[in-house]
PDB file of C-alpha atoms in Angstrom:
ATOM      1  CA  UNK A   1      -7.440   3.059  -8.550  1.00 68.00           C
ATOM      2  CA  UNK A   2      -4.160   4.685  -8.412  1.00 79.00           C
ATOM      3  CA  UNK A   3      -1.571   4.192  -5.697  1.00 90.00           C
ATOM      4  CA  UNK A   4      -1.605   7.682  -4.614  1.00 94.00           C
ATOM      5  CA  UNK A   5      -3.946  10.401  -5.143  1.00 94.00           C
ATOM      6  CA  UNK A   6      -3.343  14.153  -4.694  1.00 94.00           C
ATOM      7  CA  UNK A   7      -5.636  16.951  -5.501  1.00 88.00           C
ATOM      8  CA  UNK A   8      -3.708  19.057  -8.180  1.00 86.00           C
ATOM      9  CA  UNK A   9      -5.357  22.351  -7.025  1.00 87.00           C
ATOM     10  CA  UNK A  10      -4.492  25.124  -7.563  1.00 92.00           C
ATOM     11  CA  UNK A  11      -5.036  26.206  -3.951  1.00 95.00           C
ATOM     12  CA  UNK A  12      -5.146  29.928  -3.387  1.00 97.00           C
ATOM     13  CA  UNK A  13      -5.109  31.202   0.491  1.00 97.00           C
ATOM     14  CA  UNK A  14      -4.308  34.513   1.728  1.00 97.00           C
ATOM     15  CA  UNK A  15      -1.085  35.405   3.863  1.00 98.00           C
ATOM     16  CA  UNK A  16      -1.463  33.732   7.513  1.00 97.00           C
ATOM     17  CA  UNK A  17      -3.910  31.339   6.711  1.00 97.00           C
ATOM     18  CA  UNK A  18      -3.688  27.803   7.627  1.00 98.00           C
ATOM     19  CA  UNK A  19      -3.067  25.465   4.608  1.00 97.00           C
ATOM     20  CA  UNK A  20      -4.045  21.746   4.444  1.00 97.00           C
ATOM     21  CA  UNK A  21      -2.625  19.810   1.786  1.00 97.00           C
ATOM     22  CA  UNK A  22      -3.716  15.838   1.638  1.00 97.00           C
ATOM     23  CA  UNK A  23      -2.953  12.629   0.068  1.00 97.00           C
ATOM     24  CA  UNK A  24      -4.605   9.222   0.124  1.00 97.00           C
ATOM     25  CA  UNK A  25      -3.079   6.124  -0.880  1.00 96.00           C
ATOM     26  CA  UNK A  26      -4.391   2.174  -1.517  1.00 95.00           C
ATOM     27  CA  UNK A  27      -1.575   0.224  -0.446  1.00 92.00           C
ATOM     28  CA  UNK A  28      -1.542  -0.573   3.219  1.00 92.00           C
ATOM     29  CA  UNK A  29       2.299  -1.879   3.062  1.00 91.00           C
ATOM     30  CA  UNK A  30       3.584   1.785   2.865  1.00 93.00           C
ATOM     31  CA  UNK A  31       5.395   3.006   5.737  1.00 92.00           C
ATOM     32  CA  UNK A  32       7.603   5.739   4.819  1.00 93.00           C
ATOM     33  CA  UNK A  33       6.000   9.088   4.067  1.00 95.00           C
ATOM     34  CA  UNK A  34       7.285  12.283   2.780  1.00 96.00           C
ATOM     35  CA  UNK A  35       6.533  15.742   1.590  1.00 98.00           C
ATOM     36  CA  UNK A  36       8.419  17.595  -0.652  1.00 98.00           C
ATOM     37  CA  UNK A  37       8.233  21.279  -1.874  1.00 98.00           C
ATOM     38  CA  UNK A  38       8.913  22.238  -5.437  1.00 96.00           C
ATOM     39  CA  UNK A  39       9.603  25.790  -6.748  1.00 96.00           C
ATOM     40  CA  UNK A  40       9.063  26.447 -10.396  1.00 93.00           C
ATOM     41  CA  UNK A  41      11.992  24.942 -12.402  1.00 91.00           C
ATOM     42  CA  UNK A  42      13.620  23.471  -9.412  1.00 94.00           C
ATOM     43  CA  UNK A  43      14.168  20.251  -7.973  1.00 96.00           C
ATOM     44  CA  UNK A  44      11.798  19.209  -5.116  1.00 97.00           C
ATOM     45  CA  UNK A  45      13.007  19.684  -1.771  1.00 97.00           C
ATOM     46  CA  UNK A  46      12.557  17.266   1.295  1.00 96.00           C
ATOM     47  CA  UNK A  47      10.361  19.007   4.011  1.00 97.00           C
ATOM     48  CA  UNK A  48       8.824  16.402   6.157  1.00 96.00           C
ATOM     49  CA  UNK A  49       9.693  12.783   6.427  1.00 94.00           C
ATOM     50  CA  UNK A  50       7.793  10.430   8.588  1.00 92.00           C
ATOM     51  CA  UNK A  51       7.922   6.836   9.305  1.00 88.00           C
ATOM     52  CA  UNK A  52       4.499   4.868  10.022  1.00 86.00           C
ATOM     53  CA  UNK A  53       1.909   6.707  11.868  1.00 85.00           C
ATOM     54  CA  UNK A  54       1.530   9.828  13.787  1.00 86.00           C
ATOM     55  CA  UNK A  55       2.521  13.536  13.753  1.00 92.00           C
ATOM     56  CA  UNK A  56       5.655  15.256  13.400  1.00 95.00           C
ATOM     57  CA  UNK A  57       6.190  18.917  13.672  1.00 96.00           C
ATOM     58  CA  UNK A  58       8.977  21.243  12.365  1.00 95.00           C
ATOM     59  CA  UNK A  59       8.446  25.262  12.655  1.00 97.00           C
ATOM     60  CA  UNK A  60       5.162  26.275  10.564  1.00 98.00           C
ATOM     61  CA  UNK A  61       5.140  22.403   9.147  1.00 98.00           C
ATOM     62  CA  UNK A  62       3.109  19.579  10.686  1.00 97.00           C
ATOM     63  CA  UNK A  63       2.965  16.052   9.181  1.00 97.00           C
ATOM     64  CA  UNK A  64       0.343  13.936  10.071  1.00 96.00           C
ATOM     65  CA  UNK A  65      -0.054  10.106   8.831  1.00 96.00           C
ATOM     66  CA  UNK A  66      -3.175   8.145   9.654  1.00 94.00           C
ATOM     67  CA  UNK A  67      -2.673   4.401   8.664  1.00 93.00           C
ATOM     68  CA  UNK A  68      -6.113   3.156   9.544  1.00 93.00           C
ATOM     69  CA  UNK A  69      -7.509   5.629   6.855  1.00 94.00           C
ATOM     70  CA  UNK A  70      -4.710   5.651   4.464  1.00 95.00           C
ATOM     71  CA  UNK A  71      -4.560   9.374   4.654  1.00 95.00           C
ATOM     72  CA  UNK A  72      -1.427  11.962   5.091  1.00 97.00           C
ATOM     73  CA  UNK A  73      -1.574  15.493   5.579  1.00 97.00           C
ATOM     74  CA  UNK A  74       0.734  18.271   5.551  1.00 98.00           C
ATOM     75  CA  UNK A  75      -0.180  21.518   7.543  1.00 98.00           C
ATOM     76  CA  UNK A  76       1.126  24.980   7.010  1.00 98.00           C
ATOM     77  CA  UNK A  77       0.599  27.600   9.767  1.00 98.00           C
ATOM     78  CA  UNK A  78       0.721  31.464   9.126  1.00 98.00           C
ATOM     79  CA  UNK A  79       1.231  30.785   5.466  1.00 98.00           C
ATOM     80  CA  UNK A  80       3.516  32.998   3.629  1.00 98.00           C
ATOM     81  CA  UNK A  81       4.101  34.110   0.030  1.00 97.00           C
ATOM     82  CA  UNK A  82       7.454  32.223  -0.253  1.00 97.00           C
ATOM     83  CA  UNK A  83       5.363  29.015   0.612  1.00 98.00           C
ATOM     84  CA  UNK A  84       3.999  29.444  -2.692  1.00 98.00           C
ATOM     85  CA  UNK A  85       4.904  26.362  -4.620  1.00 97.00           C
ATOM     86  CA  UNK A  86       3.845  22.757  -5.630  1.00 96.00           C
ATOM     87  CA  UNK A  87       3.844  20.281  -2.956  1.00 97.00           C
ATOM     88  CA  UNK A  88       4.281  16.390  -3.493  1.00 97.00           C
ATOM     89  CA  UNK A  89       3.550  13.629  -1.204  1.00 97.00           C
ATOM     90  CA  UNK A  90       5.422  10.486  -1.566  1.00 96.00           C
ATOM     91  CA  UNK A  91       5.374   7.099   0.063  1.00 95.00           C
ATOM     92  CA  UNK A  92       7.282   3.986  -0.008  1.00 92.00           C
ATOM     93  CA  UNK A  93       6.945   0.330   1.217  1.00 89.00           C
ATOM     94  CA  UNK A  94       9.438  -1.115   3.667  1.00 76.00           C
ATOM     95  CA  UNK A  95      11.084  -3.699   2.036  1.00 66.00           C
ATOM     96  CA  UNK A  96      13.955  -3.714  -0.087  1.00 70.00           C
ATOM     97  CA  UNK A  97      14.742  -1.268  -2.821  1.00 77.00           C
ATOM     98  CA  UNK A  98      11.468  -0.572  -3.921  1.00 83.00           C
ATOM     99  CA  UNK A  99      11.431   3.152  -5.483  1.00 88.00           C
ATOM    100  CA  UNK A 100       9.138   5.920  -3.964  1.00 92.00           C
ATOM    101  CA  UNK A 101       5.580   6.365  -5.473  1.00 93.00           C
ATOM    102  CA  UNK A 102       4.458  10.049  -5.679  1.00 94.00           C
ATOM    103  CA  UNK A 103       1.444  12.007  -5.930  1.00 94.00           C
ATOM    104  CA  UNK A 104       0.779  14.354  -8.702  1.00 92.00           C
ATOM    105  CA  UNK A 105       1.328  17.601  -6.613  1.00 94.00           C
ATOM    106  CA  UNK A 106      -0.834  20.118  -5.397  1.00 95.00           C
ATOM    107  CA  UNK A 107       0.224  23.724  -6.675  1.00 95.00           C
ATOM    108  CA  UNK A 108      -0.341  26.297  -3.784  1.00 97.00           C
ATOM    109  CA  UNK A 109      -0.294  30.129  -3.980  1.00 97.00           C
ATOM    110  CA  UNK A 110      -0.360  32.115  -1.024  1.00 98.00           C
ATOM    111  CA  UNK A 111      -1.371  35.817  -1.667  1.00 97.00           C
ATOM    112  CA  UNK A 112       0.140  38.811   0.309  1.00 95.00           C
TER     113      UNK A 112
ATOM    114  CA  UNK B   1      27.222  16.655   4.276  1.00 75.00           C
ATOM    115  CA  UNK B   2      25.950  14.966   0.959  1.00 78.00           C
ATOM    116  CA  UNK B   3      25.199  17.155  -2.058  1.00 91.00           C
ATOM    117  CA  UNK B   4      23.876  16.330  -5.320  1.00 95.00           C
ATOM    118  CA  UNK B   5      24.830  17.760  -8.902  1.00 96.00           C
ATOM    119  CA  UNK B   6      23.444  17.604 -12.095  1.00 97.00           C
ATOM    120  CA  UNK B   7      24.695  19.117 -15.507  1.00 95.00           C
ATOM    121  CA  UNK B   8      23.979  20.864 -17.959  1.00 96.00           C
ATOM    122  CA  UNK B   9      20.961  22.824 -16.090  1.00 96.00           C
ATOM    123  CA  UNK B  10      19.563  23.352 -19.344  1.00 97.00           C
ATOM    124  CA  UNK B  11      19.654  21.775 -22.776  1.00 97.00           C
ATOM    125  CA  UNK B  12      18.230  22.424 -26.173  1.00 97.00           C
ATOM    126  CA  UNK B  13      18.951  19.766 -28.590  1.00 97.00           C
ATOM    127  CA  UNK B  14      17.166  18.904 -32.132  1.00 98.00           C
ATOM    128  CA  UNK B  15      15.387  15.697 -32.798  1.00 97.00           C
ATOM    129  CA  UNK B  16      17.608  12.962 -33.653  1.00 97.00           C
ATOM    130  CA  UNK B  17      20.590  14.056 -31.362  1.00 97.00           C
ATOM    131  CA  UNK B  18      22.143  12.098 -28.694  1.00 97.00           C
ATOM    132  CA  UNK B  19      21.772  13.030 -25.082  1.00 97.00           C
ATOM    133  CA  UNK B  20      24.187  12.536 -22.264  1.00 97.00           C
ATOM    134  CA  UNK B  21      23.012  13.749 -18.739  1.00 98.00           C
ATOM    135  CA  UNK B  22      25.360  13.580 -15.686  1.00 97.00           C
ATOM    136  CA  UNK B  23      24.522  13.167 -12.080  1.00 97.00           C
ATOM    137  CA  UNK B  24      27.182  12.878  -9.254  1.00 97.00           C
ATOM    138  CA  UNK B  25      26.549  12.703  -5.266  1.00 96.00           C
ATOM    139  CA  UNK B  26      28.985  13.508  -2.702  1.00 94.00           C
ATOM    140  CA  UNK B  27      29.427  12.723   0.756  1.00 91.00           C
ATOM    141  CA  UNK B  28      28.047   9.438   0.676  1.00 89.00           C
ATOM    142  CA  UNK B  29      28.927   5.908  -0.582  1.00 88.00           C
ATOM    143  CA  UNK B  30      26.862   2.989  -2.468  1.00 89.00           C
ATOM    144  CA  UNK B  31      23.817   5.277  -2.634  1.00 92.00           C
ATOM    145  CA  UNK B  32      20.725   4.329  -4.384  1.00 93.00           C
ATOM    146  CA  UNK B  33      20.321   6.490  -7.512  1.00 96.00           C
ATOM    147  CA  UNK B  34      17.184   7.354  -9.391  1.00 96.00           C
ATOM    148  CA  UNK B  35      16.807   9.149 -12.740  1.00 96.00           C
ATOM    149  CA  UNK B  36      13.040  11.035 -13.131  1.00 96.00           C
ATOM    150  CA  UNK B  37      11.522  12.745 -15.711  1.00 95.00           C
ATOM    151  CA  UNK B  38       8.746  15.684 -14.980  1.00 94.00           C
ATOM    152  CA  UNK B  39       6.705  16.802 -18.169  1.00 85.00           C
ATOM    153  CA  UNK B  40       4.982  19.842 -17.784  1.00 75.00           C
ATOM    154  CA  UNK B  41       1.484  19.224 -15.896  1.00 70.00           C
ATOM    155  CA  UNK B  42       2.446  15.765 -15.168  1.00 76.00           C
ATOM    156  CA  UNK B  43       3.608  13.980 -12.018  1.00 85.00           C
ATOM    157  CA  UNK B  44       7.129  12.446 -11.275  1.00 92.00           C
ATOM    158  CA  UNK B  45       8.161   9.408 -13.610  1.00 92.00           C
ATOM    159  CA  UNK B  46      10.404   7.321 -12.414  1.00 93.00           C
ATOM    160  CA  UNK B  47      12.861   6.248 -15.257  1.00 95.00           C
ATOM    161  CA  UNK B  48      15.610   4.125 -14.118  1.00 95.00           C
ATOM    162  CA  UNK B  49      17.187   3.366 -10.645  1.00 93.00           C
ATOM    163  CA  UNK B  50      20.497   1.676  -9.511  1.00 95.00           C
ATOM    164  CA  UNK B  51      21.496   0.135  -6.275  1.00 93.00           C
ATOM    165  CA  UNK B  52      25.240  -0.229  -7.023  1.00 93.00           C
ATOM    166  CA  UNK B  53      27.888  -0.073 -10.065  1.00 95.00           C
ATOM    167  CA  UNK B  54      26.627  -1.417 -13.415  1.00 93.00           C
ATOM    168  CA  UNK B  55      23.277  -2.402 -11.620  1.00 94.00           C
ATOM    169  CA  UNK B  56      20.424  -0.366 -13.542  1.00 94.00           C
ATOM    170  CA  UNK B  57      16.717  -1.268 -13.486  1.00 92.00           C
ATOM    171  CA  UNK B  58      14.567   0.280 -16.206  1.00 90.00           C
ATOM    172  CA  UNK B  59      10.827   1.522 -14.786  1.00 86.00           C
ATOM    173  CA  UNK B  60       9.827   2.816 -18.386  1.00 82.00           C
ATOM    174  CA  UNK B  61      10.540   1.332 -21.854  1.00 67.00           C
ATOM    175  CA  UNK B  62      11.626   3.791 -24.006  1.00 80.00           C
ATOM    176  CA  UNK B  63      14.869   5.190 -26.103  1.00 90.00           C
ATOM    177  CA  UNK B  64      16.538   6.487 -22.766  1.00 95.00           C
ATOM    178  CA  UNK B  65      19.176   4.149 -21.283  1.00 96.00           C
ATOM    179  CA  UNK B  66      21.382   4.564 -17.927  1.00 96.00           C
ATOM    180  CA  UNK B  67      24.738   3.719 -16.637  1.00 97.00           C
ATOM    181  CA  UNK B  68      26.674   3.514 -13.526  1.00 97.00           C
ATOM    182  CA  UNK B  69      29.942   3.798 -14.294  1.00 96.00           C
ATOM    183  CA  UNK B  70      31.068   4.754 -10.744  1.00 95.00           C
ATOM    184  CA  UNK B  71      29.511   4.426  -7.203  1.00 95.00           C
ATOM    185  CA  UNK B  72      28.528   8.087  -6.986  1.00 95.00           C
ATOM    186  CA  UNK B  73      28.140   8.760 -10.740  1.00 96.00           C
ATOM    187  CA  UNK B  74      24.788   7.890 -12.726  1.00 97.00           C
ATOM    188  CA  UNK B  75      24.434   9.125 -16.571  1.00 98.00           C
ATOM    189  CA  UNK B  76      21.119   9.193 -18.504  1.00 97.00           C
ATOM    190  CA  UNK B  77      21.574   8.814 -22.474  1.00 97.00           C
ATOM    191  CA  UNK B  78      19.953   8.525 -25.658  1.00 96.00           C
ATOM    192  CA  UNK B  79      21.034   7.703 -29.002  1.00 96.00           C
ATOM    193  CA  UNK B  80      18.517   9.653 -30.847  1.00 96.00           C
ATOM    194  CA  UNK B  81      16.116  12.134 -29.155  1.00 96.00           C
ATOM    195  CA  UNK B  82      12.472  12.559 -29.891  1.00 95.00           C
ATOM    196  CA  UNK B  83      10.161  15.365 -29.372  1.00 94.00           C
ATOM    197  CA  UNK B  84       8.640  13.478 -26.418  1.00 92.00           C
ATOM    198  CA  UNK B  85      11.706  13.303 -24.774  1.00 94.00           C
ATOM    199  CA  UNK B  86      11.721  17.215 -23.484  1.00 94.00           C
ATOM    200  CA  UNK B  87      10.904  17.611 -20.079  1.00 94.00           C
ATOM    201  CA  UNK B  88      12.647  18.169 -16.283  1.00 96.00           C
ATOM    202  CA  UNK B  89      15.029  15.344 -15.567  1.00 97.00           C
ATOM    203  CA  UNK B  90      15.954  15.123 -12.108  1.00 97.00           C
ATOM    204  CA  UNK B  91      18.263  12.737 -10.441  1.00 98.00           C
ATOM    205  CA  UNK B  92      17.795  11.436  -6.707  1.00 97.00           C
ATOM    206  CA  UNK B  93      19.561   9.707  -4.102  1.00 95.00           C
ATOM    207  CA  UNK B  94      18.206   7.861  -1.421  1.00 92.00           C
ATOM    208  CA  UNK B  95      19.730   8.042   2.239  1.00 88.00           C
ATOM    209  CA  UNK B  96      20.085   4.765   4.576  1.00 85.00           C
ATOM    210  CA  UNK B  97      17.344   6.481   6.688  1.00 84.00           C
ATOM    211  CA  UNK B  98      14.980   6.387   3.771  1.00 86.00           C
ATOM    212  CA  UNK B  99      14.907   9.804   2.989  1.00 90.00           C
ATOM    213  CA  UNK B 100      15.250  10.626  -0.794  1.00 93.00           C
ATOM    214  CA  UNK B 101      17.177  13.960  -1.978  1.00 95.00           C
ATOM    215  CA  UNK B 102      16.723  15.491  -5.475  1.00 97.00           C
ATOM    216  CA  UNK B 103      19.367  17.409  -7.554  1.00 97.00           C
ATOM    217  CA  UNK B 104      18.557  20.666  -9.067  1.00 97.00           C
ATOM    218  CA  UNK B 105      17.572  19.198 -12.492  1.00 97.00           C
ATOM    219  CA  UNK B 106      18.288  19.394 -16.227  1.00 97.00           C
ATOM    220  CA  UNK B 107      15.666  20.967 -18.286  1.00 96.00           C
ATOM    221  CA  UNK B 108      15.684  19.379 -21.566  1.00 96.00           C
ATOM    222  CA  UNK B 109      13.904  20.853 -24.819  1.00 96.00           C
ATOM    223  CA  UNK B 110      13.822  18.918 -27.885  1.00 96.00           C
ATOM    224  CA  UNK B 111      13.125  20.804 -31.248  1.00 96.00           C
TER     225      UNK B 111
END
């Protein structure tokens, strides 16, 4: 079983839709959770950062962490064509210098 | 504010040639630094990370090497490139808050 699983998509939605992106993980020691957005031929951009469980909202984006289910989500409200990108989840244990573990990314297309 | 730079942005090299990619970070001191490779259709592969000057941890055995000659400088090198070294190379740094930020990347094509 991979440490982090993420559906690669592609996911295609109409403009204005609510988008739900998800990752599951197997290591209960993960404490730091991040979502990145990566446009084609660009470096990943940090969108959301959450420590432990709970929700975090930033504009049209909401990140949720459910540690009991080992499941994290990113919701995008009122999706726009500019949201078309690959979204990567990432997480890290709460100890020392352990590197981030990434999902493989979900490719999202928002159609105008 | 912190900024991370990578150069060159794109590179086309013949098989067997050497490689040197550079990453520098501004606006922070003693950051954890990382080199990743992202091949087409694949996820991010961690290659090396460094917690300080001269301290390099290798995650994947290969013909690449890394060095950290200065606090905010991280270099990825190879003596002889292989076709399989083609990809998108990303440098990243980790903030004290544990957030991790990426540079703009270097697209390497080995012919």
